[in-house]
Amino acid sequence: MPRPIEARIKLAALRHNYLLGRRHAARHNSAAKAWAVVKANAYGHGLLRAAAALGDVADGFALLDLDEAVRLREAGIRQPILLLEGFFEAADLSVCAAYQLTAVVHCLEQLEMLRLAPAPLCLPIYLKLNTGMNRLGLRAEQLPAVRRKLAASPAVGAVTLMTHFAEADGDGGERCIAWQLERFTAMISGWTDAERLPVSLANSAAILRYPQTAHDWVRPGIMLYGGSPFADQDAASLDLLPVMTLRSRILAVQEIGVGERVGYGGTFVARVPTRVGVVACGYADGYPRHAPGGTPILVAGRRTQTLGRVSMDMLACDLTELPESGVNSPVVLWGEGLPADEVATAAGTISYELFCALARRVPVVEG
């Protein structure tokens, strides 16, 4: 019998969340298209699995790795594919062209590679402007040089303008995005024909809260996988469905008395007689080691909490008020019935990290 832990991936929920994002975008622009962001192995859900689930509905797929883009093409994906960090060396350009990929261009060095590329290369690009995220993107003072390089490069095909919001998930209302929109508008003002170029601005938070940012293409990421991008609003209230449910079982039960401790370092000390359930899940499975005692967990559909420190292969939970639960009782670490966002908050992180950290040793089943 295999170890009783698995991650169940509900592909229908993934489709639901993608289509929800596209409907939100359509409130502002009925023609808006949506990239399905499948970077980081589809946020831990499986690249090819996610692509197969969305293959007949997604307008395009966005990711980071050139090899993963090639895998999508070779798996039969025919929609546009966007490389969110673009290409890293000149040799990548021929691969991008051969597999009909679109590349983000975020620095002058990438533009220079395109200018020097041999004919007949012609690559569609997303020109990324830095409006305040200060991560990737071209600055306002670089734009005259950018326009010169674009004009001098026959290797540049269709151009789309993009930026990335730093605070769309904040609680300050429209001012969270207004300052970047103002910078974006200022950066492209005076740019001949810029008003006719397609635009891509909205991430998950902006799609859900600021549909006016939905221009030609939106880029839903965490919302696809059922995570809320907001600290002040849960996924269910946004009509997002959980895609990944991490499930396990109780391996053993310990009855401990007052003053006895649980786990490494004895960080949990029983103040009353306590019934302890030992769960087949630990940080080697992707559960956050830094999750403190008191992190929520479901046992046989009932809510309880973890006890003590997370081990490599096990963690403990409180069964004192769950007398009907024991060895082999089912456990949900996050997912259906227990939002990943809530577990992540208790652990001082975000659901993105929980999903992406799922270990390869955890079996994945589709449901």
Short mmCIF file of C-alpha atoms in Angstrom, two decimals, residues 33-332:
data_model
loop_
_atom_site.label_atom_id
_atom_site.label_comp_id
_atom_site.label_asym_id
_atom_site.label_seq_id
_atom_site.Cartn_x
_atom_site.Cartn_y
_atom_site.Cartn_z
CA LYS A 33 -8.25 37.77 -24.28
CA ALA A 34 -6.63 35.99 -21.35
CA TRP A 35 -3.24 34.38 -21.03
CA ALA A 36 -3.40 31.34 -18.76
CA VAL A 37 -0.29 31.82 -16.64
CA VAL A 38 1.22 28.35 -16.20
CA LYS A 39 4.70 29.28 -14.98
CA ALA A 40 6.37 27.27 -12.20
CA ASN A 41 4.86 24.02 -13.45
CA ALA A 42 1.43 25.65 -13.46
CA TYR A 43 1.95 26.82 -9.86
CA GLY A 44 2.73 23.26 -8.87
CA HIS A 45 -0.35 21.78 -10.55
CA GLY A 46 1.45 20.27 -13.55
CA LEU A 47 2.22 22.12 -16.76
CA LEU A 48 0.92 19.62 -19.29
CA ARG A 49 -2.01 18.71 -17.04
CA ALA A 50 -3.11 22.34 -16.83
CA ALA A 51 -2.56 22.92 -20.53
CA ALA A 52 -4.64 19.88 -21.43
CA ALA A 53 -7.45 21.06 -19.14
CA LEU A 54 -7.46 24.53 -20.71
CA GLY A 55 -6.41 23.63 -24.22
CA ASP A 56 -9.83 24.13 -25.81
CA VAL A 57 -10.72 27.33 -23.92
CA ALA A 58 -7.51 29.29 -23.24
CA ASP A 59 -6.60 32.13 -25.58
CA GLY A 60 -2.92 31.59 -24.85
CA PHE A 61 -0.42 30.34 -22.29
CA ALA A 62 2.23 32.35 -20.44
CA LEU A 63 5.29 30.94 -18.68
CA LEU A 64 8.99 31.56 -18.11
CA ASP A 65 11.04 28.66 -19.37
CA LEU A 66 11.87 28.18 -23.04
CA ASP A 67 12.04 24.41 -22.65
CA GLU A 68 8.56 24.37 -21.11
CA ALA A 69 7.24 26.44 -24.02
CA VAL A 70 8.69 23.88 -26.42
CA ARG A 71 7.05 21.10 -24.40
CA LEU A 72 3.67 22.79 -24.82
CA ARG A 73 4.12 23.09 -28.56
CA GLU A 74 5.24 19.48 -28.86
CA ALA A 75 2.23 18.43 -26.77
CA GLY A 76 -0.04 19.96 -29.39
CA ILE A 77 -0.76 23.41 -27.97
CA ARG A 78 -1.39 25.76 -30.89
CA GLN A 79 -2.47 28.92 -29.08
CA PRO A 80 0.01 31.78 -28.59
CA ILE A 81 2.68 31.16 -25.96
CA LEU A 82 4.25 34.08 -24.10
CA LEU A 83 7.67 33.95 -22.45
CA LEU A 84 7.25 36.26 -19.46
CA GLU A 85 10.98 36.93 -19.00
CA GLY A 86 11.71 36.77 -22.69
CA PHE A 87 14.89 35.26 -24.08
CA PHE A 88 18.24 35.14 -22.29
CA GLU A 89 20.74 34.83 -25.13
CA ALA A 90 20.81 35.28 -28.89
CA ALA A 91 20.68 31.52 -29.50
CA ASP A 92 17.19 31.46 -27.97
CA LEU A 93 15.80 33.58 -30.79
CA SER A 94 15.87 30.84 -33.41
CA VAL A 95 14.02 28.52 -31.03
CA CYS A 96 11.42 31.20 -30.35
CA ALA A 97 10.90 31.64 -34.08
CA ALA A 98 10.81 27.92 -34.84
CA TYR A 99 8.14 27.32 -32.20
CA GLN A 100 6.22 30.53 -32.88
CA LEU A 101 6.66 32.00 -29.43
CA THR A 102 6.06 35.55 -28.23
CA ALA A 103 8.73 37.04 -25.99
CA VAL A 104 8.62 39.76 -23.39
CA VAL A 105 11.36 42.32 -24.00
CA HIS A 106 12.25 44.20 -20.84
CA CYS A 107 15.75 45.60 -21.40
CA LEU A 108 17.88 47.28 -24.06
CA GLU A 109 20.17 44.26 -24.22
CA GLN A 110 17.31 42.09 -25.49
CA LEU A 111 16.46 44.70 -28.11
CA GLU A 112 20.08 44.70 -29.24
CA MET A 113 19.95 40.91 -29.67
CA LEU A 114 16.91 41.35 -31.87
CA ARG A 115 18.58 44.10 -33.90
CA LEU A 116 21.53 41.82 -34.62
CA ALA A 117 19.42 38.74 -35.35
CA PRO A 118 19.88 37.34 -38.85
CA ALA A 119 17.04 37.44 -41.37
CA PRO A 120 14.39 36.17 -41.85
CA LEU A 121 13.62 36.12 -38.12
CA CYS A 122 10.46 38.01 -37.16
CA LEU A 123 9.40 37.67 -33.53
CA PRO A 124 6.27 39.13 -31.90
CA ILE A 125 7.18 40.84 -28.64
CA TYR A 126 5.61 42.25 -25.50
CA LEU A 127 7.47 45.43 -24.65
CA LYS A 128 7.50 45.68 -20.86
CA LEU A 129 7.52 49.14 -19.33
CA ASN A 130 8.66 49.75 -15.75
CA THR A 131 5.94 51.88 -14.17
CA GLY A 132 7.06 51.42 -10.59
CA MET A 133 7.37 47.72 -9.83
CA ASN A 134 11.13 48.19 -10.36
CA ARG A 135 11.69 44.58 -11.16
CA LEU A 136 11.71 44.13 -14.95
CA GLY A 137 10.90 46.74 -17.54
CA LEU A 138 12.18 49.66 -19.58
CA ARG A 139 12.34 53.08 -17.92
CA ALA A 140 10.87 56.26 -19.31
CA GLU A 141 14.29 57.75 -20.14
CA GLN A 142 15.16 54.67 -22.20
CA LEU A 143 12.17 54.93 -24.52
CA PRO A 144 13.78 57.14 -27.20
CA ALA A 145 16.52 54.51 -27.58
CA VAL A 146 13.87 51.79 -27.51
CA ARG A 147 11.96 53.34 -30.39
CA ARG A 148 15.14 53.70 -32.41
CA LYS A 149 16.07 50.07 -31.87
CA LEU A 150 12.56 48.92 -32.77
CA ALA A 151 12.66 50.90 -36.00
CA ALA A 152 16.09 49.48 -36.86
CA SER A 153 15.19 45.86 -36.19
CA PRO A 154 13.40 43.87 -38.90
CA ALA A 155 13.39 40.93 -36.46
CA VAL A 156 10.70 42.64 -34.37
CA GLY A 157 7.22 41.59 -35.37
CA ALA A 158 3.97 42.68 -33.75
CA VAL A 159 4.45 44.75 -30.57
CA THR A 160 2.20 44.71 -27.50
CA LEU A 161 2.78 47.11 -24.61
CA MET A 162 2.67 45.75 -21.07
CA THR A 163 3.39 46.61 -17.46
CA HIS A 164 2.88 44.86 -14.13
CA PHE A 165 0.97 46.19 -11.14
CA ALA A 166 2.79 46.20 -7.82
CA GLU A 167 -0.17 46.96 -5.55
CA ALA A 168 -3.36 45.84 -7.29
CA ASP A 169 -3.93 43.47 -4.37
CA GLY A 170 -3.81 46.31 -1.83
CA ASP A 171 -6.68 47.66 0.22
CA GLY A 172 -6.34 51.29 -0.84
CA GLY A 173 -8.90 51.26 -3.64
CA GLU A 174 -8.17 52.55 -7.12
CA ARG A 175 -5.18 54.57 -5.96
CA CYS A 176 -3.36 51.23 -5.73
CA ILE A 177 -3.23 51.13 -9.52
CA ALA A 178 -3.82 54.78 -10.47
CA TRP A 179 -0.22 55.88 -10.03
CA GLN A 180 1.07 53.17 -12.34
CA LEU A 181 -1.62 53.82 -14.92
CA GLU A 182 -0.62 57.48 -14.92
CA ARG A 183 3.01 56.58 -15.47
CA PHE A 184 2.10 54.14 -18.23
CA THR A 185 0.04 56.78 -20.03
CA ALA A 186 2.84 59.33 -19.67
CA MET A 187 5.43 56.89 -20.98
CA ILE A 188 3.57 56.16 -24.20
CA SER A 189 2.35 59.71 -24.80
CA GLY A 190 4.07 61.22 -27.80
CA TRP A 191 4.95 57.75 -29.09
CA THR A 192 3.78 57.67 -32.67
CA ASP A 193 1.26 54.89 -33.20
CA ALA A 194 1.48 53.77 -29.55
CA GLU A 195 -2.24 54.30 -29.15
CA ARG A 196 -2.82 51.63 -31.78
CA LEU A 197 -0.64 49.00 -30.14
CA PRO A 198 -2.32 46.25 -28.11
CA VAL A 199 -1.96 46.55 -24.32
CA SER A 200 -1.67 43.98 -21.49
CA LEU A 201 -1.89 45.24 -17.91
CA ALA A 202 -4.12 43.20 -15.61
CA ASN A 203 -2.95 40.42 -13.30
CA SER A 204 -5.35 38.37 -11.16
CA ALA A 205 -5.96 41.14 -8.62
CA ALA A 206 -6.63 43.76 -11.27
CA ILE A 207 -8.90 41.44 -13.26
CA LEU A 208 -11.08 40.80 -10.23
CA ARG A 209 -11.13 44.27 -8.69
CA TYR A 210 -10.35 46.74 -11.49
CA PRO A 211 -11.90 45.49 -14.74
CA GLN A 212 -11.14 48.86 -16.36
CA THR A 213 -7.55 47.61 -16.64
CA ALA A 214 -8.63 44.80 -18.96
CA HIS A 215 -7.39 45.92 -22.35
CA ASP A 216 -6.43 43.54 -25.14
CA TRP A 217 -4.88 40.78 -23.00
CA VAL A 218 -5.11 40.00 -19.27
CA ARG A 219 -2.82 37.67 -17.33
CA PRO A 220 -4.63 35.60 -14.67
CA GLY A 221 -2.24 33.65 -12.46
CA ILE A 222 -3.07 32.68 -8.87
CA MET A 223 -6.81 32.98 -9.47
CA LEU A 224 -6.62 30.10 -11.96
CA TYR A 225 -5.65 27.78 -9.14
CA GLY A 226 -8.31 28.95 -6.70
CA GLY A 227 -6.19 31.30 -4.62
CA SER A 228 -7.33 34.79 -3.74
CA PRO A 229 -4.87 37.58 -4.56
CA PHE A 230 -6.33 39.65 -1.71
CA ALA A 231 -5.65 39.54 2.01
CA ASP A 232 -9.08 41.02 2.73
CA GLN A 233 -11.25 38.78 0.52
CA ASP A 234 -11.35 35.01 0.38
CA ALA A 235 -11.48 32.89 -2.74
CA ALA A 236 -15.02 31.61 -2.17
CA SER A 237 -16.41 35.15 -2.09
CA LEU A 238 -14.79 35.69 -5.48
CA ASP A 239 -16.41 32.51 -6.85
CA LEU A 240 -13.00 30.88 -7.22
CA LEU A 241 -12.87 27.11 -6.77
CA PRO A 242 -9.94 25.23 -5.18
CA VAL A 243 -8.03 23.21 -7.75
CA MET A 244 -5.51 21.40 -5.52
CA THR A 245 -6.54 19.48 -2.41
CA LEU A 246 -3.69 17.99 -0.40
CA ARG A 247 -5.05 14.96 1.43
CA SER A 248 -3.62 12.40 3.83
CA ARG A 249 -4.63 10.19 6.76
CA ILE A 250 -4.00 9.73 10.46
CA LEU A 251 -1.12 7.27 10.98
CA ALA A 252 -1.26 6.96 14.75
CA VAL A 253 -2.88 8.39 17.87
CA GLN A 254 -1.12 9.29 21.11
CA GLU A 255 -2.86 10.01 24.42
CA ILE A 256 -0.76 12.43 26.46
CA GLY A 257 -1.14 13.92 29.90
CA VAL A 258 -0.80 17.42 31.27
CA GLY A 259 2.74 18.72 30.87
CA GLU A 260 3.76 16.27 28.15
CA ARG A 261 5.21 17.65 24.94
CA VAL A 262 4.78 16.95 21.23
CA GLY A 263 7.38 16.88 18.47
CA TYR A 264 10.90 18.21 18.03
CA GLY A 265 11.79 20.83 20.57
CA GLY A 266 8.64 20.11 22.55
CA THR A 267 7.09 23.37 21.39
CA PHE A 268 3.59 22.13 22.28
CA VAL A 269 2.99 21.43 25.96
CA ALA A 270 -0.35 19.87 26.92
CA ARG A 271 -2.33 21.92 29.44
CA VAL A 272 -5.10 19.31 29.56
CA PRO A 273 -5.14 15.62 28.66
CA THR A 274 -4.77 15.67 24.89
CA ARG A 275 -5.44 13.22 22.11
CA VAL A 276 -2.81 13.69 19.41
CA GLY A 277 -3.23 12.54 15.80
CA VAL A 278 -0.11 11.95 13.72
CA VAL A 279 -0.61 12.81 10.03
CA ALA A 280 1.34 11.41 7.09
CA CYS A 281 2.51 14.78 5.80
CA GLY A 282 5.59 16.86 6.49
CA TYR A 283 7.86 19.46 5.00
CA ALA A 284 9.38 16.91 2.60
CA ASP A 285 5.90 16.72 1.06
CA GLY A 286 5.75 20.49 0.67
CA TYR A 287 3.89 21.40 3.84
CA PRO A 288 5.51 24.55 5.27
CA ARG A 289 7.91 23.71 8.08
CA HIS A 290 7.42 27.18 9.51
CA ALA A 291 3.66 26.63 9.96
CA PRO A 292 3.12 27.15 13.69
CA GLY A 293 1.05 25.05 16.02
CA GLY A 294 -2.54 26.16 15.65
CA THR A 295 -2.54 26.07 11.85
CA PRO A 296 -5.99 24.84 10.71
CA ILE A 297 -6.45 21.31 9.43
CA LEU A 298 -9.48 19.13 8.63
CA VAL A 299 -9.86 15.64 10.04
CA ALA A 300 -12.83 13.62 8.78
CA GLY A 301 -14.39 16.86 7.61
CA ARG A 302 -14.09 18.57 11.00
CA ARG A 303 -11.84 21.48 11.72
CA THR A 304 -9.02 21.24 14.24
CA GLN A 305 -5.44 22.49 14.49
CA THR A 306 -1.85 21.34 14.26
CA LEU A 307 0.26 20.78 17.36
CA GLY A 308 3.95 21.49 17.69
CA ARG A 309 6.63 21.57 15.02
CA VAL A 310 6.24 20.11 11.53
CA SER A 311 8.61 17.19 10.90
CA MET A 312 10.03 15.99 7.59
CA ASP A 313 7.39 13.28 7.08
CA MET A 314 4.76 13.90 9.76
CA LEU A 315 2.86 16.53 11.65
CA ALA A 316 0.60 16.35 14.67
CA CYS A 317 -2.93 17.58 15.17
CA ASP A 318 -5.39 17.85 18.03
CA LEU A 319 -8.04 15.10 18.14
CA THR A 320 -9.20 15.83 21.69
CA GLU A 321 -12.59 17.12 20.54
CA LEU A 322 -12.85 14.56 17.72
CA PRO A 323 -13.37 11.26 19.56
CA GLU A 324 -14.74 9.57 16.45
CA SER A 325 -11.49 10.17 14.55
CA GLY A 326 -8.52 7.83 14.77
CA VAL A 327 -6.09 5.81 12.69
CA ASN A 328 -6.92 6.07 8.95
CA SER A 329 -9.24 9.04 9.39
CA PRO A 330 -8.99 11.26 6.30
CA VAL A 331 -7.17 14.59 6.57
CA VAL A 332 -7.24 17.68 4.37
#
